[in-house]
mmCIF file of N, CA and C in Angstrom:
data_model
loop_
_atom_site.group_PDB
_atom_site.id
_atom_site.type_symbol
_atom_site.label_atom_id
_atom_site.label_comp_id
_atom_site.label_asym_id
_atom_site.label_seq_id
_atom_site.Cartn_x
_atom_site.Cartn_y
_atom_site.Cartn_z
ATOM 1 N N MET Y 1 -65.485 -68.892 2.094
ATOM 2 C CA MET Y 1 -65.690 -67.744 1.244
ATOM 3 C C MET Y 1 -66.852 -68.072 0.318
ATOM 4 N N ASN Y 2 -67.748 -67.096 0.178
ATOM 5 C CA ASN Y 2 -68.900 -67.345 -0.692
ATOM 6 C C ASN Y 2 -68.579 -66.969 -2.125
ATOM 7 N N GLU Y 3 -69.542 -67.192 -2.972
ATOM 8 C CA GLU Y 3 -69.358 -67.002 -4.409
ATOM 9 C C GLU Y 3 -69.070 -65.552 -4.777
ATOM 10 N N TRP Y 4 -69.731 -64.622 -4.154
ATOM 11 C CA TRP Y 4 -69.547 -63.197 -4.443
ATOM 12 C C TRP Y 4 -68.153 -62.721 -4.035
ATOM 13 N N GLU Y 5 -67.681 -63.198 -2.928
ATOM 14 C CA GLU Y 5 -66.347 -62.806 -2.472
ATOM 15 C C GLU Y 5 -65.262 -63.367 -3.407
ATOM 16 N N MET Y 6 -65.490 -64.582 -3.870
ATOM 17 C CA MET Y 6 -64.532 -65.182 -4.795
ATOM 18 C C MET Y 6 -64.471 -64.400 -6.090
ATOM 19 N N LEU Y 7 -65.611 -64.010 -6.610
ATOM 20 C CA LEU Y 7 -65.652 -63.222 -7.842
ATOM 21 C C LEU Y 7 -64.951 -61.881 -7.651
ATOM 22 N N ALA Y 8 -65.161 -61.258 -6.546
ATOM 23 C CA ALA Y 8 -64.544 -59.959 -6.270
ATOM 24 C C ALA Y 8 -63.018 -60.112 -6.210
ATOM 25 N N THR Y 9 -62.560 -61.156 -5.582
ATOM 26 C CA THR Y 9 -61.126 -61.395 -5.471
ATOM 27 C C THR Y 9 -60.531 -61.673 -6.842
ATOM 28 N N GLU Y 10 -61.226 -62.482 -7.644
ATOM 29 C CA GLU Y 10 -60.736 -62.780 -8.981
ATOM 30 C C GLU Y 10 -60.670 -61.528 -9.832
ATOM 31 N N ARG Y 11 -61.706 -60.673 -9.736
ATOM 32 C CA ARG Y 11 -61.734 -59.466 -10.535
ATOM 33 C C ARG Y 11 -60.552 -58.568 -10.171
ATOM 34 N N VAL Y 12 -60.239 -58.451 -8.913
ATOM 35 C CA VAL Y 12 -59.123 -57.618 -8.467
ATOM 36 C C VAL Y 12 -57.810 -58.190 -9.006
ATOM 37 N N GLU Y 13 -57.658 -59.508 -8.940
ATOM 38 C CA GLU Y 13 -56.432 -60.131 -9.430
ATOM 39 C C GLU Y 13 -56.299 -59.990 -10.933
ATOM 40 N N VAL Y 14 -57.406 -60.173 -11.655
ATOM 41 C CA VAL Y 14 -57.384 -60.067 -13.104
ATOM 42 C C VAL Y 14 -57.118 -58.635 -13.518
ATOM 43 N N GLU Y 15 -57.713 -57.693 -12.842
ATOM 44 C CA GLU Y 15 -57.537 -56.291 -13.198
ATOM 45 C C GLU Y 15 -56.181 -55.763 -12.730
ATOM 46 N N GLY Y 16 -55.461 -56.530 -11.947
ATOM 47 C CA GLY Y 16 -54.149 -56.089 -11.470
ATOM 48 C C GLY Y 16 -54.281 -55.070 -10.385
ATOM 49 N N GLY Y 17 -55.248 -55.207 -9.587
ATOM 50 C CA GLY Y 17 -55.495 -54.231 -8.546
ATOM 51 C C GLY Y 17 -54.635 -54.401 -7.329
ATOM 52 N N GLY Y 18 -53.625 -55.203 -7.371
ATOM 53 C CA GLY Y 18 -52.699 -55.286 -6.244
ATOM 54 C C GLY Y 18 -53.025 -56.396 -5.285
ATOM 55 N N GLY Y 19 -53.442 -57.501 -5.789
ATOM 56 C CA GLY Y 19 -53.719 -58.634 -4.928
ATOM 57 C C GLY Y 19 -52.437 -59.228 -4.390
ATOM 58 N N ARG Y 20 -52.583 -60.266 -3.627
ATOM 59 C CA ARG Y 20 -51.423 -60.899 -3.007
ATOM 60 C C ARG Y 20 -50.427 -61.438 -4.031
ATOM 61 N N ARG Y 21 -50.954 -62.110 -5.042
ATOM 62 C CA ARG Y 21 -50.066 -62.738 -6.014
ATOM 63 C C ARG Y 21 -49.253 -61.701 -6.796
ATOM 64 N N SER Y 22 -49.880 -60.652 -7.246
ATOM 65 C CA SER Y 22 -49.144 -59.649 -8.017
ATOM 66 C C SER Y 22 -48.120 -58.936 -7.150
ATOM 67 N N GLY Y 23 -48.395 -58.750 -5.887
ATOM 68 C CA GLY Y 23 -47.435 -58.146 -4.969
ATOM 69 C C GLY Y 23 -46.227 -59.046 -4.785
ATOM 70 N N LYS Y 24 -46.507 -60.345 -4.671
ATOM 71 C CA LYS Y 24 -45.408 -61.300 -4.541
ATOM 72 C C LYS Y 24 -44.554 -61.309 -5.800
ATOM 73 N N ARG Y 25 -45.253 -61.237 -6.954
ATOM 74 C CA ARG Y 25 -44.508 -61.238 -8.217
ATOM 75 C C ARG Y 25 -43.597 -60.022 -8.314
ATOM 76 N N ARG Y 26 -44.145 -58.861 -7.944
ATOM 77 C CA ARG Y 26 -43.324 -57.644 -7.999
ATOM 78 C C ARG Y 26 -42.134 -57.746 -7.052
ATOM 79 N N ARG Y 27 -42.399 -58.225 -5.847
ATOM 80 C CA ARG Y 27 -41.336 -58.377 -4.865
ATOM 81 C C ARG Y 27 -40.277 -59.362 -5.383
ATOM 82 N N LYS Y 28 -40.746 -60.469 -5.940
ATOM 83 C CA LYS Y 28 -39.832 -61.471 -6.480
ATOM 84 C C LYS Y 28 -39.019 -60.891 -7.631
ATOM 85 N N LYS Y 29 -39.679 -60.116 -8.494
ATOM 86 C CA LYS Y 29 -38.984 -59.499 -9.626
ATOM 87 C C LYS Y 29 -37.937 -58.503 -9.132
ATOM 88 N N ARG Y 30 -38.280 -57.708 -8.122
ATOM 89 C CA ARG Y 30 -37.319 -56.757 -7.559
ATOM 90 C C ARG Y 30 -36.125 -57.489 -6.942
ATOM 91 N N GLU Y 31 -36.401 -58.586 -6.242
ATOM 92 C CA GLU Y 31 -35.314 -59.371 -5.654
ATOM 93 C C GLU Y 31 -34.417 -59.948 -6.746
ATOM 94 N N GLU Y 32 -35.022 -60.446 -7.820
ATOM 95 C CA GLU Y 32 -34.238 -60.966 -8.938
ATOM 96 C C GLU Y 32 -33.391 -59.864 -9.564
ATOM 97 N N GLU Y 33 -33.990 -58.670 -9.731
ATOM 98 C CA GLU Y 33 -33.241 -57.548 -10.297
ATOM 99 C C GLU Y 33 -32.072 -57.166 -9.391
ATOM 100 N N LYS Y 34 -32.305 -57.187 -8.074
ATOM 101 C CA LYS Y 34 -31.233 -56.889 -7.126
ATOM 102 C C LYS Y 34 -30.118 -57.932 -7.226
ATOM 103 N N MET Y 35 -30.532 -59.206 -7.321
ATOM 104 C CA MET Y 35 -29.530 -60.269 -7.436
ATOM 105 C C MET Y 35 -28.749 -60.139 -8.737
ATOM 106 N N VAL Y 36 -29.444 -59.862 -9.839
ATOM 107 C CA VAL Y 36 -28.772 -59.692 -11.128
ATOM 108 C C VAL Y 36 -27.795 -58.534 -11.043
ATOM 109 N N SER Y 37 -28.236 -57.432 -10.454
ATOM 110 C CA SER Y 37 -27.372 -56.262 -10.297
ATOM 111 C C SER Y 37 -26.154 -56.602 -9.427
ATOM 112 N N PHE Y 38 -26.392 -57.319 -8.319
ATOM 113 C CA PHE Y 38 -25.303 -57.713 -7.429
ATOM 114 C C PHE Y 38 -24.280 -58.570 -8.166
ATOM 115 N N PHE Y 39 -24.760 -59.576 -8.888
ATOM 116 C CA PHE Y 39 -23.834 -60.471 -9.589
ATOM 117 C C PHE Y 39 -23.108 -59.760 -10.722
ATOM 118 N N LYS Y 40 -23.768 -58.817 -11.385
ATOM 119 C CA LYS Y 40 -23.080 -58.038 -12.422
ATOM 120 C C LYS Y 40 -21.940 -57.236 -11.804
ATOM 121 N N ARG Y 41 -22.219 -56.583 -10.663
ATOM 122 C CA ARG Y 41 -21.173 -55.822 -9.976
ATOM 123 C C ARG Y 41 -20.040 -56.746 -9.519
ATOM 124 N N LEU Y 42 -20.429 -57.904 -8.997
ATOM 125 C CA LEU Y 42 -19.437 -58.864 -8.529
ATOM 126 C C LEU Y 42 -18.556 -59.340 -9.684
ATOM 127 N N VAL Y 43 -19.165 -59.674 -10.812
ATOM 128 C CA VAL Y 43 -18.407 -60.131 -11.980
ATOM 129 C C VAL Y 43 -17.484 -59.026 -12.470
ATOM 130 N N LYS Y 44 -17.992 -57.782 -12.520
ATOM 131 C CA LYS Y 44 -17.147 -56.661 -12.946
ATOM 132 C C LYS Y 44 -15.948 -56.508 -12.017
ATOM 133 N N ARG Y 45 -16.192 -56.627 -10.712
ATOM 134 C CA ARG Y 45 -15.114 -56.498 -9.741
ATOM 135 C C ARG Y 45 -14.080 -57.618 -9.903
ATOM 136 N N VAL Y 46 -14.563 -58.834 -10.091
ATOM 137 C CA VAL Y 46 -13.651 -59.971 -10.270
ATOM 138 C C VAL Y 46 -12.848 -59.806 -11.556
ATOM 139 N N VAL Y 47 -13.509 -59.391 -12.641
ATOM 140 C CA VAL Y 47 -12.816 -59.196 -13.919
ATOM 141 C C VAL Y 47 -11.762 -58.102 -13.783
ATOM 142 N N LYS Y 48 -12.119 -57.014 -13.102
ATOM 143 C CA LYS Y 48 -11.167 -55.917 -12.902
ATOM 144 C C LYS Y 48 -9.960 -56.394 -12.093
ATOM 145 N N GLN Y 49 -10.222 -57.163 -11.036
ATOM 146 C CA GLN Y 49 -9.130 -57.691 -10.214
ATOM 147 C C GLN Y 49 -8.254 -58.637 -11.033
ATOM 148 N N GLN Y 50 -8.876 -59.466 -11.862
ATOM 149 C CA GLN Y 50 -8.113 -60.375 -12.722
ATOM 150 C C GLN Y 50 -7.234 -59.580 -13.690
ATOM 151 N N GLU Y 51 -7.756 -58.499 -14.240
ATOM 152 C CA GLU Y 51 -6.972 -57.659 -15.149
ATOM 153 C C GLU Y 51 -5.774 -57.059 -14.428
ATOM 154 N N VAL Y 52 -6.002 -56.595 -13.196
ATOM 155 C CA VAL Y 52 -4.907 -56.027 -12.406
ATOM 156 C C VAL Y 52 -3.831 -57.085 -12.165
ATOM 157 N N LEU Y 53 -4.266 -58.278 -11.761
ATOM 158 C CA LEU Y 53 -3.308 -59.358 -11.508
ATOM 159 C C LEU Y 53 -2.578 -59.767 -12.785
ATOM 160 N N GLN Y 54 -3.309 -59.824 -13.896
ATOM 161 C CA GLN Y 54 -2.680 -60.189 -15.167
ATOM 162 C C GLN Y 54 -1.654 -59.135 -15.576
ATOM 163 N N ASN Y 55 -1.987 -57.855 -15.398
ATOM 164 C CA ASN Y 55 -1.037 -56.785 -15.725
ATOM 165 C C ASN Y 55 0.220 -56.884 -14.863
ATOM 166 N N LYS Y 56 0.031 -57.202 -13.565
ATOM 167 C CA LYS Y 56 1.185 -57.376 -12.683
ATOM 168 C C LYS Y 56 2.040 -58.545 -13.146
ATOM 169 N N LEU Y 57 1.384 -59.638 -13.522
ATOM 170 C CA LEU Y 57 2.110 -60.817 -13.996
ATOM 171 C C LEU Y 57 2.896 -60.501 -15.262
ATOM 172 N N VAL Y 58 2.258 -59.825 -16.206
ATOM 173 C CA VAL Y 58 2.930 -59.464 -17.462
ATOM 174 C C VAL Y 58 4.117 -58.546 -17.172
ATOM 175 N N ALA Y 59 3.921 -57.568 -16.285
ATOM 176 C CA ALA Y 59 5.014 -56.647 -15.938
ATOM 177 C C ALA Y 59 6.175 -57.409 -15.290
ATOM 178 N N THR Y 60 5.859 -58.348 -14.411
ATOM 179 C CA THR Y 60 6.900 -59.142 -13.753
ATOM 180 C C THR Y 60 7.651 -60.000 -14.762
ATOM 181 N N ILE Y 61 6.913 -60.638 -15.667
ATOM 182 C CA ILE Y 61 7.555 -61.473 -16.694
ATOM 183 C C ILE Y 61 8.458 -60.619 -17.575
ATOM 184 N N GLU Y 62 7.975 -59.447 -17.989
ATOM 185 C CA GLU Y 62 8.786 -58.556 -18.829
ATOM 186 C C GLU Y 62 10.042 -58.097 -18.097
ATOM 187 N N ARG Y 63 9.902 -57.760 -16.806
ATOM 188 C CA ARG Y 63 11.055 -57.322 -16.014
ATOM 189 C C ARG Y 63 12.076 -58.451 -15.892
ATOM 190 N N MET Y 64 11.598 -59.653 -15.608
ATOM 191 C CA MET Y 64 12.508 -60.792 -15.465
ATOM 192 C C MET Y 64 13.185 -61.124 -16.796
ATOM 193 N N GLU Y 65 12.447 -61.015 -17.895
ATOM 194 C CA GLU Y 65 13.022 -61.271 -19.219
ATOM 195 C C GLU Y 65 14.106 -60.238 -19.532
ATOM 196 N N LYS Y 66 13.849 -58.978 -19.179
ATOM 197 C CA LYS Y 66 14.837 -57.918 -19.404
ATOM 198 C C LYS Y 66 16.090 -58.176 -18.567
ATOM 199 N N GLU Y 67 15.898 -58.551 -17.294
ATOM 200 C CA GLU Y 67 17.039 -58.848 -16.430
ATOM 201 C C GLU Y 67 17.840 -60.029 -16.979
ATOM 202 N N ARG Y 68 17.140 -61.055 -17.457
ATOM 203 C CA ARG Y 68 17.818 -62.225 -18.010
ATOM 204 C C ARG Y 68 18.617 -61.848 -19.257
ATOM 205 N N ALA Y 69 18.012 -61.025 -20.123
ATOM 206 C CA ALA Y 69 18.706 -60.595 -21.347
ATOM 207 C C ALA Y 69 19.950 -59.774 -20.994
ATOM 208 N N GLU Y 70 19.827 -58.886 -19.998
ATOM 209 C CA GLU Y 70 20.980 -58.091 -19.567
ATOM 210 C C GLU Y 70 22.073 -58.990 -18.993
ATOM 211 N N TRP Y 71 21.663 -59.973 -18.185
ATOM 212 C CA TRP Y 71 22.640 -60.889 -17.602
ATOM 213 C C TRP Y 71 23.350 -61.667 -18.703
ATOM 214 N N GLU Y 72 22.583 -62.179 -19.675
ATOM 215 C CA GLU Y 72 23.186 -62.940 -20.771
ATOM 216 C C GLU Y 72 24.145 -62.075 -21.585
ATOM 217 N N GLU Y 73 23.786 -60.827 -21.814
ATOM 218 C CA GLU Y 73 24.666 -59.921 -22.564
ATOM 219 C C GLU Y 73 25.964 -59.693 -21.788
ATOM 220 N N GLY Y 74 25.854 -59.498 -20.485
ATOM 221 C CA GLY Y 74 27.050 -59.353 -19.649
ATOM 222 C C GLY Y 74 27.903 -60.613 -19.676
ATOM 223 N N TRP Y 75 27.244 -61.763 -19.622
ATOM 224 C CA TRP Y 75 27.966 -63.038 -19.672
ATOM 225 C C TRP Y 75 28.707 -63.170 -20.999
ATOM 226 N N ARG Y 76 28.030 -62.823 -22.103
ATOM 227 C CA ARG Y 76 28.683 -62.896 -23.419
ATOM 228 C C ARG Y 76 29.903 -61.977 -23.475
ATOM 229 N N ARG Y 77 29.754 -60.754 -22.934
ATOM 230 C CA ARG Y 77 30.881 -59.818 -22.922
ATOM 231 C C ARG Y 77 32.046 -60.383 -22.114
ATOM 232 N N ARG Y 78 31.731 -60.935 -20.930
ATOM 233 C CA ARG Y 78 32.795 -61.507 -20.091
ATOM 234 C C ARG Y 78 33.483 -62.672 -20.802
ATOM 235 N N GLU Y 79 32.690 -63.530 -21.438
ATOM 236 C CA GLU Y 79 33.269 -64.664 -22.175
ATOM 237 C C GLU Y 79 34.154 -64.175 -23.329
ATOM 238 N N ALA Y 80 33.705 -63.138 -24.032
ATOM 239 C CA ALA Y 80 34.503 -62.582 -25.139
ATOM 240 C C ALA Y 80 35.807 -61.997 -24.608
ATOM 241 N N GLU Y 81 35.739 -61.300 -23.456
ATOM 242 C CA GLU Y 81 36.952 -60.746 -22.858
ATOM 243 C C GLU Y 81 37.917 -61.861 -22.466
ATOM 244 N N ILE Y 82 37.377 -62.925 -21.874
ATOM 245 C CA ILE Y 82 38.226 -64.062 -21.488
ATOM 246 C C ILE Y 82 38.875 -64.669 -22.727
ATOM 247 N N HIS Y 83 38.081 -64.857 -23.770
ATOM 248 C CA HIS Y 83 38.604 -65.432 -25.017
ATOM 249 C C HIS Y 83 39.694 -64.540 -25.603
ATOM 250 N N ASP Y 84 39.455 -63.233 -25.619
ATOM 251 C CA ASP Y 84 40.455 -62.296 -26.156
ATOM 252 C C ASP Y 84 41.746 -62.334 -25.337
ATOM 253 N N ARG Y 85 41.614 -62.369 -23.999
ATOM 254 C CA ARG Y 85 42.803 -62.437 -23.140
ATOM 255 C C ARG Y 85 43.574 -63.729 -23.384
ATOM 256 N N GLU Y 86 42.838 -64.844 -23.493
ATOM 257 C CA GLU Y 86 43.507 -66.124 -23.744
ATOM 258 C C GLU Y 86 44.219 -66.115 -25.097
ATOM 259 N N ALA Y 87 43.572 -65.570 -26.111
ATOM 260 C CA ALA Y 87 44.196 -65.497 -27.440
ATOM 261 C C ALA Y 87 45.443 -64.622 -27.391
ATOM 262 N N LEU Y 88 45.375 -63.504 -26.678
ATOM 263 C CA LEU Y 88 46.529 -62.614 -26.542
ATOM 264 C C LEU Y 88 47.670 -63.317 -25.802
ATOM 265 N N MET Y 89 47.326 -64.046 -24.727
ATOM 266 C CA MET Y 89 48.355 -64.762 -23.974
ATOM 267 C C MET Y 89 48.989 -65.861 -24.827
ATOM 268 N N LYS Y 90 48.180 -66.575 -25.609
ATOM 269 C CA LYS Y 90 48.736 -67.618 -26.489
ATOM 270 C C LYS Y 90 49.653 -67.002 -27.538
ATOM 271 N N ALA Y 91 49.263 -65.861 -28.079
ATOM 272 C CA ALA Y 91 50.108 -65.182 -29.072
ATOM 273 C C ALA Y 91 51.427 -64.757 -28.431
ATOM 274 N N ARG Y 92 51.374 -64.230 -27.213
ATOM 275 C CA ARG Y 92 52.604 -63.844 -26.506
ATOM 276 C C ARG Y 92 53.483 -65.062 -26.247
ATOM 277 N N GLU Y 93 52.839 -66.164 -25.816
ATOM 278 C CA GLU Y 93 53.603 -67.389 -25.561
ATOM 279 C C GLU Y 93 54.275 -67.887 -26.838
ATOM 280 N N ARG Y 94 53.534 -67.854 -27.963
ATOM 281 C CA ARG Y 94 54.128 -68.270 -29.242
ATOM 282 C C ARG Y 94 55.294 -67.359 -29.616
ATOM 283 N N ASP Y 95 55.114 -66.055 -29.405
ATOM 284 C CA ASP Y 95 56.175 -65.098 -29.721
ATOM 285 C C ASP Y 95 57.403 -65.356 -28.851
ATOM 286 N N LEU Y 96 57.177 -65.568 -27.549
ATOM 287 C CA LEU Y 96 58.298 -65.865 -26.649
ATOM 288 C C LEU Y 96 58.978 -67.174 -27.032
ATOM 289 N N ALA Y 97 58.179 -68.195 -27.363
ATOM 290 C CA ALA Y 97 58.761 -69.485 -27.760
ATOM 291 C C ALA Y 97 59.567 -69.325 -29.038
ATOM 292 N N SER Y 98 59.057 -68.541 -29.973
ATOM 293 C CA SER Y 98 59.772 -68.307 -31.233
ATOM 294 C C SER Y 98 61.089 -67.587 -30.969
ATOM 295 N N LYS Y 99 61.054 -66.576 -30.114
ATOM 296 C CA LYS Y 99 62.282 -65.841 -29.780
ATOM 297 C C LYS Y 99 63.272 -66.751 -29.060
ATOM 298 N N ARG Y 100 62.760 -67.566 -28.146
ATOM 299 C CA ARG Y 100 63.626 -68.495 -27.419
ATOM 300 C C ARG Y 100 64.261 -69.488 -28.393
ATOM 301 N N ASP Y 101 63.429 -70.043 -29.298
ATOM 302 C CA ASP Y 101 63.959 -70.992 -30.283
ATOM 303 C C ASP Y 101 65.003 -70.324 -31.178
ATOM 304 N N SER Y 102 64.720 -69.110 -31.596
ATOM 305 C CA SER Y 102 65.681 -68.383 -32.442
ATOM 306 C C SER Y 102 66.984 -68.150 -31.693
ATOM 307 N N SER Y 103 66.878 -67.832 -30.420
ATOM 308 C CA SER Y 103 68.066 -67.597 -29.604
ATOM 309 C C SER Y 103 68.875 -68.885 -29.460
ATOM 310 N N ILE Y 104 68.172 -69.988 -29.239
ATOM 311 C CA ILE Y 104 68.856 -71.286 -29.109
ATOM 312 C C ILE Y 104 69.540 -71.653 -30.421
ATOM 313 N N VAL Y 105 68.819 -71.492 -31.543
ATOM 314 C CA VAL Y 105 69.388 -71.809 -32.860
ATOM 315 C C VAL Y 105 70.603 -70.928 -33.122
ATOM 316 N N SER Y 106 70.493 -69.658 -32.786
ATOM 317 C CA SER Y 106 71.613 -68.736 -32.987
ATOM 318 C C SER Y 106 72.822 -69.173 -32.162
ATOM 319 N N SER Y 107 72.565 -69.562 -30.921
ATOM 320 C CA SER Y 107 73.661 -70.026 -30.061
ATOM 321 C C SER Y 107 74.289 -71.293 -30.623
ATOM 322 N N LEU Y 108 73.464 -72.219 -31.102
ATOM 323 C CA LEU Y 108 73.983 -73.460 -31.695
ATOM 324 C C LEU Y 108 74.813 -73.172 -32.939
ATOM 325 N N GLU Y 109 74.341 -72.224 -33.745
ATOM 326 C CA GLU Y 109 75.084 -71.864 -34.963
ATOM 327 C C GLU Y 109 76.452 -71.295 -34.604
ATOM 328 N N LYS Y 110 76.512 -70.480 -33.560
ATOM 329 C CA LYS Y 110 77.788 -69.896 -33.139
ATOM 330 C C LYS Y 110 78.731 -70.976 -32.613
ATOM 331 N N ILE Y 111 78.170 -71.893 -31.854
ATOM 332 C CA ILE Y 111 79.005 -72.940 -31.252
ATOM 333 C C ILE Y 111 79.518 -73.911 -32.310
ATOM 334 N N THR Y 112 78.631 -74.369 -33.194
ATOM 335 C CA THR Y 112 78.997 -75.410 -34.164
ATOM 336 C C THR Y 112 79.531 -74.856 -35.464
ATOM 337 N N GLY Y 113 79.232 -73.640 -35.769
ATOM 338 C CA GLY Y 113 79.652 -73.061 -37.030
ATOM 339 C C GLY Y 113 78.811 -73.541 -38.195
ATOM 340 N N GLN Y 114 77.762 -74.248 -37.934
ATOM 341 C CA GLN Y 114 76.846 -74.704 -38.984
ATOM 342 C C GLN Y 114 75.591 -73.844 -38.980
ATOM 343 N N ARG Y 115 74.894 -73.932 -40.089
ATOM 344 C CA ARG Y 115 73.660 -73.165 -40.205
ATOM 345 C C ARG Y 115 72.479 -74.121 -40.004
ATOM 346 N N PHE Y 116 71.489 -73.690 -39.170
ATOM 347 C CA PHE Y 116 70.307 -74.505 -38.866
ATOM 348 C C PHE Y 116 69.046 -73.773 -39.305
ATOM 349 N N VAL Y 117 68.038 -74.575 -39.647
ATOM 350 C CA VAL Y 117 66.722 -74.021 -39.994
ATOM 351 C C VAL Y 117 65.693 -74.689 -39.087
ATOM 352 N N LEU Y 118 64.832 -73.882 -38.538
ATOM 353 C CA LEU Y 118 63.768 -74.391 -37.671
ATOM 354 C C LEU Y 118 62.554 -74.684 -38.540
ATOM 355 N N VAL Y 119 62.140 -75.967 -38.586
ATOM 356 C CA VAL Y 119 61.010 -76.379 -39.422
ATOM 357 C C VAL Y 119 59.845 -76.740 -38.510
ATOM 358 N N SER Y 120 58.698 -76.154 -38.787
ATOM 359 C CA SER Y 120 57.511 -76.456 -37.981
ATOM 360 C C SER Y 120 56.893 -77.760 -38.442
ATOM 361 N N GLY Y 121 56.565 -78.623 -37.497
ATOM 362 C CA GLY Y 121 55.928 -79.899 -37.804
ATOM 363 C C GLY Y 121 54.624 -80.029 -37.038
ATOM 364 N N LYS Y 122 54.178 -81.262 -36.927
ATOM 365 C CA LYS Y 122 52.904 -81.537 -36.253
ATOM 366 C C LYS Y 122 53.008 -81.205 -34.762
ATOM 367 N N GLY Y 123 52.627 -80.017 -34.392
ATOM 368 C CA GLY Y 123 52.582 -79.635 -32.994
ATOM 369 C C GLY Y 123 53.920 -79.277 -32.376
ATOM 370 N N HIS Y 124 55.028 -79.534 -33.067
ATOM 371 C CA HIS Y 124 56.330 -79.152 -32.505
ATOM 372 C C HIS Y 124 57.281 -78.791 -33.646
ATOM 373 N N ASP Y 125 58.338 -78.097 -33.260
ATOM 374 C CA ASP Y 125 59.321 -77.653 -34.259
ATOM 375 C C ASP Y 125 60.472 -78.657 -34.331
ATOM 376 N N GLN Y 126 61.070 -78.758 -35.502
ATOM 377 C CA GLN Y 126 62.229 -79.634 -35.688
ATOM 378 C C GLN Y 126 63.391 -78.790 -36.206
ATOM 379 N N LEU Y 127 64.539 -79.200 -35.840
ATOM 380 C CA LEU Y 127 65.745 -78.489 -36.242
ATOM 381 C C LEU Y 127 66.425 -79.279 -37.361
ATOM 382 N N SER Y 128 66.687 -78.599 -38.461
ATOM 383 C CA SER Y 128 67.375 -79.247 -39.595
ATOM 384 C C SER Y 128 68.670 -78.507 -39.875
ATOM 385 N N THR Y 129 69.640 -79.268 -40.308
ATOM 386 C CA THR Y 129 70.929 -78.675 -40.650
ATOM 387 C C THR Y 129 70.961 -78.406 -42.134
ATOM 388 N N ILE Y 130 71.465 -77.248 -42.493
ATOM 389 C CA ILE Y 130 71.638 -76.924 -43.909
ATOM 390 C C ILE Y 130 73.091 -77.205 -44.241
ATOM 391 N N HIS Y 131 73.292 -78.108 -45.194
ATOM 392 C CA HIS Y 131 74.657 -78.434 -45.617
ATOM 393 C C HIS Y 131 74.997 -77.569 -46.805
ATOM 394 N N GLU Y 132 76.058 -76.850 -46.680
ATOM 395 C CA GLU Y 132 76.481 -75.999 -47.790
ATOM 396 C C GLU Y 132 77.578 -76.715 -48.555
ATOM 397 N N ASN Y 133 77.464 -76.814 -49.836
ATOM 398 C CA ASN Y 133 78.454 -77.494 -50.668
ATOM 399 C C ASN Y 133 79.253 -76.499 -51.428
#
């Protein structure tokens, strides 16, 4: 290439007349813009999918927590019912034992002609005789 051709080429490049380098730059810039746009869309899609998954996870955790709370409440109710039934049965047993003891004491009083008093002690009852003077 001679001197005149070189000057002409430089002038076109300097003036931005569409030489090879400026065309490559534009093409490269467009490709970069496309890549930036692609990655922005990709990131938005990934973030949206993550939000969907997180919402599903939160909903599942809340549902499981609610089920657990309901189960625990049912368990507490069942335990309270069992406790109440046991307390009622113990009260009935004490009442029956008291009636039985009273019946036995009454029978002993009739047989012996003496008067007895049932005294409650440590875990069991004792029978004492009342001496009348």
